[in-house]
Short mmCIF file of C-alpha atoms and ligand atoms in Angstrom, two decimals:
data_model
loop_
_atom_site.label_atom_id
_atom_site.label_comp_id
_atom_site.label_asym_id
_atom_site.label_seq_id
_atom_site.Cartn_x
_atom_site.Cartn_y
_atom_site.Cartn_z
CA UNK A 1 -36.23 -40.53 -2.25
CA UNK A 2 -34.93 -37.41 -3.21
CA UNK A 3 -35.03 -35.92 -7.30
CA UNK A 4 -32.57 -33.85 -8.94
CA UNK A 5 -33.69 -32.33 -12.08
CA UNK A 6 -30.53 -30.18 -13.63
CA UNK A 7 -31.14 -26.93 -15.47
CA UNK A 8 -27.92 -25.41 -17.92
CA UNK A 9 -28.88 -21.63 -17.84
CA UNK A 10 -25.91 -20.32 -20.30
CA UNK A 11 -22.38 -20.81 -18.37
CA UNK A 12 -24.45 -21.76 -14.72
CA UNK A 13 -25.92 -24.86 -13.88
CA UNK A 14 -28.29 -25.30 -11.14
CA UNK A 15 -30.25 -28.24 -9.51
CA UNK A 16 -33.46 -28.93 -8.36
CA UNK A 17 -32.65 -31.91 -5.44
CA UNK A 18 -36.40 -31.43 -3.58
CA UNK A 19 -39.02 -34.74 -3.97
CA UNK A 20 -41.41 -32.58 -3.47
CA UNK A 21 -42.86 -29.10 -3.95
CA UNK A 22 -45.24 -28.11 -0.64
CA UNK A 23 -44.23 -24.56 0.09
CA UNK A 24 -42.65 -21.58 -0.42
CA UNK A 25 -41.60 -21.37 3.33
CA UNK A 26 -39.23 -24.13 2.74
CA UNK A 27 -37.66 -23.10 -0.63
CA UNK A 28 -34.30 -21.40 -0.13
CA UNK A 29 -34.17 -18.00 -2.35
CA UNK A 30 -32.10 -19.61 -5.02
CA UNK A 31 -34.90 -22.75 -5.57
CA UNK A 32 -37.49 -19.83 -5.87
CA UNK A 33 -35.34 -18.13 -8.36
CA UNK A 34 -34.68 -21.94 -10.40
CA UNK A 35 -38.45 -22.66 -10.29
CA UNK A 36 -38.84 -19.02 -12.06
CA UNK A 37 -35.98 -18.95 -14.42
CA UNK A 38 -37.27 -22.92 -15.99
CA UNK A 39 -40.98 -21.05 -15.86
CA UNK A 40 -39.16 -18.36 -18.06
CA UNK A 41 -38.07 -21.17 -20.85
CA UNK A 42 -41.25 -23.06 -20.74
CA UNK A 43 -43.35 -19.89 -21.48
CA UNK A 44 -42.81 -19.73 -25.33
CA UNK A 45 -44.09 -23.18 -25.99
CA UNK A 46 -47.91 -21.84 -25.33
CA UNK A 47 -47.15 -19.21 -28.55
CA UNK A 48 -45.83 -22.17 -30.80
CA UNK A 49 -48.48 -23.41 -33.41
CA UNK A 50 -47.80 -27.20 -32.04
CA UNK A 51 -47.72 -26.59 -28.21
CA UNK A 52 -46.30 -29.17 -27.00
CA UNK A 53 -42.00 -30.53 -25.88
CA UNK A 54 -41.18 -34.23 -24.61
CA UNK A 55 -40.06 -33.44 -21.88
CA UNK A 56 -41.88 -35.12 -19.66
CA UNK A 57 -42.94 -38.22 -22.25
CA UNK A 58 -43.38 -41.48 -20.43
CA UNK A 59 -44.27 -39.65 -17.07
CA UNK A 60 -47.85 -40.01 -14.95
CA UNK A 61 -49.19 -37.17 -13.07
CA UNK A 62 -52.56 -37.43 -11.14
CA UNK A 63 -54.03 -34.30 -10.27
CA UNK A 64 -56.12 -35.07 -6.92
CA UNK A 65 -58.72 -32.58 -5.83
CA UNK A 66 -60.81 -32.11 -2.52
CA UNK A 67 -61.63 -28.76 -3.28
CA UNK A 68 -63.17 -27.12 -6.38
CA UNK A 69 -60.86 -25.49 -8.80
CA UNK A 70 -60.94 -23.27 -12.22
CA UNK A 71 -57.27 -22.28 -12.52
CA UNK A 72 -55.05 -24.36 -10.75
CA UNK A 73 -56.50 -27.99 -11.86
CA UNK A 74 -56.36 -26.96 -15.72
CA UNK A 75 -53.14 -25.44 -15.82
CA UNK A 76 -51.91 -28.30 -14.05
CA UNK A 77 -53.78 -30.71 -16.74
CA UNK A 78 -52.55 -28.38 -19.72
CA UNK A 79 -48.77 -28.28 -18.71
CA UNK A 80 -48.82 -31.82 -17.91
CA UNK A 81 -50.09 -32.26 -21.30
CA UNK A 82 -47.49 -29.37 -23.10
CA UNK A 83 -44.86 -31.77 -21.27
CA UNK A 84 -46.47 -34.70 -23.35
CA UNK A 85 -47.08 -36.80 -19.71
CA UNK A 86 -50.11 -38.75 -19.29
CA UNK A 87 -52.73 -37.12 -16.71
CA UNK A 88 -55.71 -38.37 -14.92
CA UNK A 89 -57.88 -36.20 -13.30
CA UNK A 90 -59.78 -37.80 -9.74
CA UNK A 91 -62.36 -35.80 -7.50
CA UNK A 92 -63.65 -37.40 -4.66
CA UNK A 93 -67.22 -37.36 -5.36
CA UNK A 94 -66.11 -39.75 -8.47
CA UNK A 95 -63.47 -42.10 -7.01
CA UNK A 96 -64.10 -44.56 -4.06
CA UNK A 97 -63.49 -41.87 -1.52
CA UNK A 98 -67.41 -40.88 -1.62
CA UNK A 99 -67.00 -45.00 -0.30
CA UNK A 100 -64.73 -44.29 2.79
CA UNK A 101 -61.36 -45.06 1.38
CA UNK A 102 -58.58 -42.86 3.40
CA UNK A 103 -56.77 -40.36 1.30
CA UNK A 104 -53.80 -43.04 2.58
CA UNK A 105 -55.45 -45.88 0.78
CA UNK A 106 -56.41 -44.13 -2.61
CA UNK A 107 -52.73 -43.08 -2.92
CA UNK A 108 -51.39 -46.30 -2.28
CA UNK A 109 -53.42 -47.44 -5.10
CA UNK A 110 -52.56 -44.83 -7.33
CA UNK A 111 -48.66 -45.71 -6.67
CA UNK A 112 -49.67 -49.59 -6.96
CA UNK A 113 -50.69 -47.97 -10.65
CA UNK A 114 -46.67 -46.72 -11.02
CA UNK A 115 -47.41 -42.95 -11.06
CA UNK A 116 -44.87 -40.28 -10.79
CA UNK A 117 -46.31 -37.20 -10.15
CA UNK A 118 -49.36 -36.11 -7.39
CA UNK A 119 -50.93 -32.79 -7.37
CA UNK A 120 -53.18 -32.35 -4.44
CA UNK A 121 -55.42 -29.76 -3.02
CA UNK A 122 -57.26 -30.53 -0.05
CA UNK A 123 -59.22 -28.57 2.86
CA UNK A 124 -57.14 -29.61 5.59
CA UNK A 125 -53.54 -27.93 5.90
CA UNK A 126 -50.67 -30.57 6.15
CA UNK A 127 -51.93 -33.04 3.96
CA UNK A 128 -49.95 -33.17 1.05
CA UNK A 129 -47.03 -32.55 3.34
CA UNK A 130 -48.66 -36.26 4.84
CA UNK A 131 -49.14 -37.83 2.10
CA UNK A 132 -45.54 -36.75 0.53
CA UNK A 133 -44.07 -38.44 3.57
CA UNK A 134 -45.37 -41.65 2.17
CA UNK A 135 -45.29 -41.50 -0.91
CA UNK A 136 -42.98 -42.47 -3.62
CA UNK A 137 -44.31 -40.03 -6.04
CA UNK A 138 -43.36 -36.71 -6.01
CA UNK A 139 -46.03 -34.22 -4.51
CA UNK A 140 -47.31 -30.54 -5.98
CA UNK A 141 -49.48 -28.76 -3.11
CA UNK A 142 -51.98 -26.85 -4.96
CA UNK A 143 -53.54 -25.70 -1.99
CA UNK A 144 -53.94 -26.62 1.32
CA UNK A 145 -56.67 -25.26 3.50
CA UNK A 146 -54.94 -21.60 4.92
CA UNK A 147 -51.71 -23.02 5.04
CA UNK A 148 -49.78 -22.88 1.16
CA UNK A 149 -50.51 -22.31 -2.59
CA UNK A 150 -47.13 -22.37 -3.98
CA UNK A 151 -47.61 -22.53 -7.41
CA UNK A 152 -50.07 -19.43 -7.02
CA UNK A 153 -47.65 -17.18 -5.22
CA UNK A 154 -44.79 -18.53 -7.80
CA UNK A 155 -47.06 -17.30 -10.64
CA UNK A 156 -47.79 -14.17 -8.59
CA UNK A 157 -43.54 -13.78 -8.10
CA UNK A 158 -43.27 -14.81 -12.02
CA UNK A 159 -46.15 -12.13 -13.36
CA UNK A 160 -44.23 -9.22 -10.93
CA UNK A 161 -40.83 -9.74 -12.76
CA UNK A 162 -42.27 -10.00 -16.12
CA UNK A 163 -44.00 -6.99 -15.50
CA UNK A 164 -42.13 -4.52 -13.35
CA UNK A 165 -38.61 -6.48 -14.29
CA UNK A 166 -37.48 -7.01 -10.60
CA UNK A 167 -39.39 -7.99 -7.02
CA UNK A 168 -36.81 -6.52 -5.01
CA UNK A 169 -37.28 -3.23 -3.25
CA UNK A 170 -41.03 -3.01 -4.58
CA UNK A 171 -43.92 -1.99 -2.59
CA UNK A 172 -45.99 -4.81 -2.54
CA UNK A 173 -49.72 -4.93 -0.25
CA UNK A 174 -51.62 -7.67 0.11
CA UNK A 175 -55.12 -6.15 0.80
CA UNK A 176 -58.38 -8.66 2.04
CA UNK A 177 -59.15 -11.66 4.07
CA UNK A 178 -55.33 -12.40 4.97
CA UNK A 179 -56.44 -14.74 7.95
CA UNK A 180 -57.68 -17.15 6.14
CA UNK A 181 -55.66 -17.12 2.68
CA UNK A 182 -53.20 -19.94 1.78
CA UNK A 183 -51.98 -17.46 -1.42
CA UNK A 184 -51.15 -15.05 1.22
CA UNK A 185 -48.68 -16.97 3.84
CA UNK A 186 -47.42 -18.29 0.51
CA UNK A 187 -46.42 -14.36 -0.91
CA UNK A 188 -45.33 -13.82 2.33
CA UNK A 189 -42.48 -15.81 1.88
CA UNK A 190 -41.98 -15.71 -1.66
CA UNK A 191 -42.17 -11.81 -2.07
CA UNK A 192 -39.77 -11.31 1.83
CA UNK A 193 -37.35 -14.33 0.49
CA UNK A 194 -37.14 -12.03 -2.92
CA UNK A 195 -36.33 -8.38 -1.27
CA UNK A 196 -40.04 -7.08 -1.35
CA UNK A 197 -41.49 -5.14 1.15
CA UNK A 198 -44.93 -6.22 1.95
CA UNK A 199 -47.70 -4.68 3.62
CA UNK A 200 -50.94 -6.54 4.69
CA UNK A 201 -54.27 -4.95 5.32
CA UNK A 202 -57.42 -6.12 6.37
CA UNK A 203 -60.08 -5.87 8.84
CA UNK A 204 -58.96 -7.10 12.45
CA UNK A 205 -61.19 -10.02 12.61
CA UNK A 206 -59.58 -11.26 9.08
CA UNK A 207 -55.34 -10.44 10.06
CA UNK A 208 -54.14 -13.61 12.18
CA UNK A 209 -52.84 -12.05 15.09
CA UNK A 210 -48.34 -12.07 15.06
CA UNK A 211 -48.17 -12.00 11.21
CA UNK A 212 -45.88 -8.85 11.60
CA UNK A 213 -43.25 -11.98 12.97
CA UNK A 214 -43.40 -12.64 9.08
CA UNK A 215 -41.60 -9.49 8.70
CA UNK A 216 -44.65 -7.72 7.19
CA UNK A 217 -45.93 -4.31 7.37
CA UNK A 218 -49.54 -4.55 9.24
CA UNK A 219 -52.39 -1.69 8.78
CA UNK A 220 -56.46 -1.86 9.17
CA UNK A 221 -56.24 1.31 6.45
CA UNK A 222 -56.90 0.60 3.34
CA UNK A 223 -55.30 3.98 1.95
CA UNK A 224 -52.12 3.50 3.93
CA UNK A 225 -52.14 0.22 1.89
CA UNK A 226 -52.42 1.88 -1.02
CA UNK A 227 -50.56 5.08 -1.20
CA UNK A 228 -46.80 4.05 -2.50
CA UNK A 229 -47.50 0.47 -3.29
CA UNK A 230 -46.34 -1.29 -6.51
CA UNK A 231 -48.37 -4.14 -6.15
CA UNK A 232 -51.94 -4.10 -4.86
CA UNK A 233 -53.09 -8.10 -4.38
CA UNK A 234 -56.23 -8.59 -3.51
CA UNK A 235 -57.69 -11.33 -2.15
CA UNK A 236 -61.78 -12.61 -1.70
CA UNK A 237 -63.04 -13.57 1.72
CA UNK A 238 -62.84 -17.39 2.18
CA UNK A 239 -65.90 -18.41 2.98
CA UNK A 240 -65.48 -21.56 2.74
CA UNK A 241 -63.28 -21.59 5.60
CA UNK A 242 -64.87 -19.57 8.35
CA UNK A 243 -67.31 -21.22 10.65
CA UNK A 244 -68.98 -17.47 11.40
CA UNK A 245 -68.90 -14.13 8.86
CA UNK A 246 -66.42 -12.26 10.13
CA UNK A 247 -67.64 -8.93 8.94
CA UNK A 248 -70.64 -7.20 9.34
CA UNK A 249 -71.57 -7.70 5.77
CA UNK A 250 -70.18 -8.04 2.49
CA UNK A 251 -71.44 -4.39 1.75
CA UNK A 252 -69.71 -2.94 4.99
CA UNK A 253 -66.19 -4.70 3.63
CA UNK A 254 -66.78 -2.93 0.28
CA UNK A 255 -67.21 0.21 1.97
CA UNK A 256 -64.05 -0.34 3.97
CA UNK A 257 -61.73 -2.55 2.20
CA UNK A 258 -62.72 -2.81 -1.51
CA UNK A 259 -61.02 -1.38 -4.44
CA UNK A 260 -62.76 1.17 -6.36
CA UNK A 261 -61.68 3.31 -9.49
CA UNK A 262 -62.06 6.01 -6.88
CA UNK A 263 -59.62 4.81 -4.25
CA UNK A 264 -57.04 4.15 -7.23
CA UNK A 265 -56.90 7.56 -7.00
CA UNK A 266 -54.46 8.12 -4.67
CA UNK A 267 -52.21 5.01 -6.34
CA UNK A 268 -48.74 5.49 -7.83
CA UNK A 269 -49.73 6.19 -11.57
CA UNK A 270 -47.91 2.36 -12.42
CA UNK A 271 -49.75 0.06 -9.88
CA UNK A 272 -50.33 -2.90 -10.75
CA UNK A 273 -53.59 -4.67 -9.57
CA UNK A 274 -53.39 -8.66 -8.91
CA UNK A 275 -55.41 -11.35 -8.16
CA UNK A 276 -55.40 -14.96 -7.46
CA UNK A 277 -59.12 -15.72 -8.29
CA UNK A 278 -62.21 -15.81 -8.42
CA UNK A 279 -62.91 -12.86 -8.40
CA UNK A 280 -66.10 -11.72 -6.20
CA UNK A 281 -66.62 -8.60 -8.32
CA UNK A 282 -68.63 -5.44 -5.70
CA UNK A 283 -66.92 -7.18 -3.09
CA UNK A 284 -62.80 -7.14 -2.53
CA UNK A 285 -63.35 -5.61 -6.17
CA UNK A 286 -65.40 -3.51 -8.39
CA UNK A 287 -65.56 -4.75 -12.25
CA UNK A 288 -63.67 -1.12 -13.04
CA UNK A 289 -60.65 -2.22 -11.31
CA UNK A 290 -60.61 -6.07 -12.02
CA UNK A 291 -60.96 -5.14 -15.75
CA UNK A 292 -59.20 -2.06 -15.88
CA UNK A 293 -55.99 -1.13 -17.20
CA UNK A 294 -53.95 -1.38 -14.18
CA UNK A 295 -55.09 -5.28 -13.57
CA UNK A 296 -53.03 -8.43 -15.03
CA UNK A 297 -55.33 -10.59 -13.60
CA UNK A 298 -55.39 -12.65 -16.01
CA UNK A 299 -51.92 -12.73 -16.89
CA UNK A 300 -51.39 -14.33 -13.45
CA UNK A 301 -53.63 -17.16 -15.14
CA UNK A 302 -51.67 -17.32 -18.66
CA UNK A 303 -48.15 -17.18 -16.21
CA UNK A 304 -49.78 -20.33 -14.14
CA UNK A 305 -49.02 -22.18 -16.60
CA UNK A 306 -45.79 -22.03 -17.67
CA UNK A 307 -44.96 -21.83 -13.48
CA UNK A 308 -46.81 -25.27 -13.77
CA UNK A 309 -44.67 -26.39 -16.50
CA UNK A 310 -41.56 -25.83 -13.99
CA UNK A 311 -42.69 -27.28 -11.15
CA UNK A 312 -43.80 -30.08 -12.87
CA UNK A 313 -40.46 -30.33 -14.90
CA UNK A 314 -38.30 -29.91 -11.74
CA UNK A 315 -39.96 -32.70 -9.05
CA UNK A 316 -40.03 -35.41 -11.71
CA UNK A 317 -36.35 -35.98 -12.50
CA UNK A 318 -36.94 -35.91 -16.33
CA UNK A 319 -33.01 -35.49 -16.93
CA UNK A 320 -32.18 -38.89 -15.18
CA UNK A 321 -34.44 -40.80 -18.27
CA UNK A 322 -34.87 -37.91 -21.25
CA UNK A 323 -32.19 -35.60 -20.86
CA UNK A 324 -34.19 -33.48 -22.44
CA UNK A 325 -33.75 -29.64 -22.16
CA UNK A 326 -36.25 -27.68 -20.90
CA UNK A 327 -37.50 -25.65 -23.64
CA UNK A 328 -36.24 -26.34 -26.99
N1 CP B 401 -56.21 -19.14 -7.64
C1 CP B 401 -56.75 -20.37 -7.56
O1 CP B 401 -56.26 -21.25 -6.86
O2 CP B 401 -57.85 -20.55 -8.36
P1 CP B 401 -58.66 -21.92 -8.45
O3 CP B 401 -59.33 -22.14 -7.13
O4 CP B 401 -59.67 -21.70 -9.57
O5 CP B 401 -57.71 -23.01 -8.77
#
C-alpha cells in the first residue's frame, strides 16, 4: 500500500508517495527537502497559545519502543498530539512481549486494533524495515540498532538550515563513536544527498572500516576535524552496543577526542556545536562546550518536533480524508 500525502508550497506542489519512513539512504534529495519544507510550516504551531491543528484528527499512532528514549518517544507523543491523533505509548517490559509474543504477533494485534501509524525503535537493525513489509500501517524508524535514525538526522538537516540558512557547501564533521552510531550513517546521507561536505573522526577501533565509500572525509585527528568546519556533531560512545570497550578508557577518549573550550580554539569563530543526545558531559563533551554559546543542542530537541510533525503528517495520507493543510 503506498500513501500520498500532497503539500501546495505557493505555485509548486509536491507529493509524499512513500508508506513508510525507514531511512534517509532511501529518500531521493527532493523527499528530504519535502519532509523539511512541511517541518518548516508545522514549526509555528508550538508558539501558538492553543498548540494544537486537525490535521491528523481521527488518526492512531503507536509509538513502540525496545530501547529507552528521552527525545525521540516524546516528540513523537507531543506532535502526534499537536496533530490532534490519538497515541498509545507500549514498552516491552509492559505489554505481553515480557510473555514471548514476537514483535510479528504484537503488531498484528495492534493492526487487528485499526491503527495507522507505527513508530518503532528497536536494538536490532532491519526491523522496522521487517515489520513495514507486513504491515498495513505506515512505519517511522526511530532508531534501529547502528543502522538509521531518520528523524534525528532530519532534525539535525532542519536545525543547520535554520541556523546557517543553507547545508550546501558547509563544512560539516561528525566527531565520536561513528562505528557504532545510527545518527551518523543517517547524516551521512542526509548532509552528502544535500551538498555538504562531511568529515568523520574518531578513534580507529570506533570508524567502520570503507566509510570513505560514503563519500566522506576520514581522519583519527581531532584538530583536522575541527579547523574549517561549520558543523562540529558530536556523538557519545554507544555502549550499549559494543560487546568490549573499545578504548582504553573514557578518560584517554577525552584526552584524544573530546571537545574542550580549549580545542574550540582553533574553530571558525561561527561553529556551530550539535548533538543528538544524551549528552555524556567530561566525555565526547565538557559542560563548557555543551552549554556554551556555540551549542544548539537543544534546539535540535525543540526542531524534533516539528520534523516529527512532518513525518508524521506525510506517511499517514491525511489529505485523502481531511484535506487539511498543513499548518494553518
Ligand atoms: N537522540 C535521541 O535519539 O535521543 P533519545 O534516545 O533520548 O530518543
Amino acid at each position: 500500500m503506498s500513501t500520498t500525502t500532497t503539500v501546495e508550497r505557493g505555485t509548486q506542489t509536491m507529493q509524499w508517495t512513500k508508506k513508510d519512513l525507514l531511512g534517509l539512504r532511501e529518500l531521493s534529495t527532493e523527499e528530504i527537502r519535502l519532509i523539511l519544507q512541511t517541518a518548516e510550516s508545522f514549526r509555528e504551531i508550538s508558539l501558538r497559545p492553543i498548540k494544537k491543528v486537525p490535521a491528523l484528527r481521527g488518526k492512531t499512532v503507536v509509538n513502540l519502543f525496545f530501547e529507552p528514549s528521552t527525545r525521540t518517544r516524546t516528540s513523537f507523543e507531543l506532535a502526534a498530539k499537536r496533530l490532534s491523533a490519538d497515541i498509545v505509548n507500549i514498552t516491552p517490559q509492559s505489554s505481553s512481549l515480557s510473555k514471548g509474543e514476537t514483535v510479528l504477533d504484537t503488531v498484528r494485534n495492534l493492526e487487528a486494533l485499526k491503527i495507522d501509524i507505527l513508530v518503532i525503535r528497536h536494538a536490532a537493525a532491519g526491523v522496522p524495515h521487517l515489520i513495514a513489509r507486513q504491515a498495513n500501517a505506515a512505519v517511522i524508524n526511530a532508531g534501529d540498532g547502528a543502522h538509521e535514525h531518520p528523524t534525528q538526522a532530519l532534525l539535525d538537516l532542519f536545525t543547520i538550515q535554520e541556523k546557517k540558512g543553507r547545508i550546501e557547501g558547509l563544512n560539516v564533521s561528525i566527531i565520536g563513536d561513528i562505528m557504532h552510531s545510527r545518527v551518523a550513517r543517517s547524516n551521512i546521507w542526509g548532509l552528502t544527498k544535500l551538498g555538504a561536505h562531511v568529515t568523520v573522526c574518531a578513534p580507529p577501533t570506533l570508524m567502520p572500516p570503507q566509510i570513505d565509500q560514503l563519500g566522506v572525509r576520514v581522519t583519527y585527528a581531532l584538530d583536522e576535524a575541527i579547523r574549517g568546519a561549520d558543523i562540529l556533531m558530536l556523538l557519545r560512545i554507544q555502549h550499549e552496543r559494543q560487546e568490549t570497550m573499545l578504548v582504553p578508557s573514557l578518560r584517554e577518549f577525552r584526552l584524544r577526542y573530546g571537545l574542550t573550550r580549549e580545542r574550540l580554539a582553533i574553530a571558525k569563530p561561527d561553529v556551530l556545536i550539535m548533538h543528538p543526545g544524551p549528552v555524556n558531559r567530561g566525555v565526547e563533551m565538557d559542560s563548557s562546550v555543551a552549554d556554551g554559546p556555540f551549542s544548539v543542542i537543544l534546539d535540535q530537541v525543540t526542531n524534533g518536533l516539528a520534523v516529527r510533525m512532518a513525518a508524521l503528517y506525510l506517511v499517514s495520507g491525511a489529505h485523502k480524508t481531511d484535506e487539511e493543510e498543513p499548518a494553518t
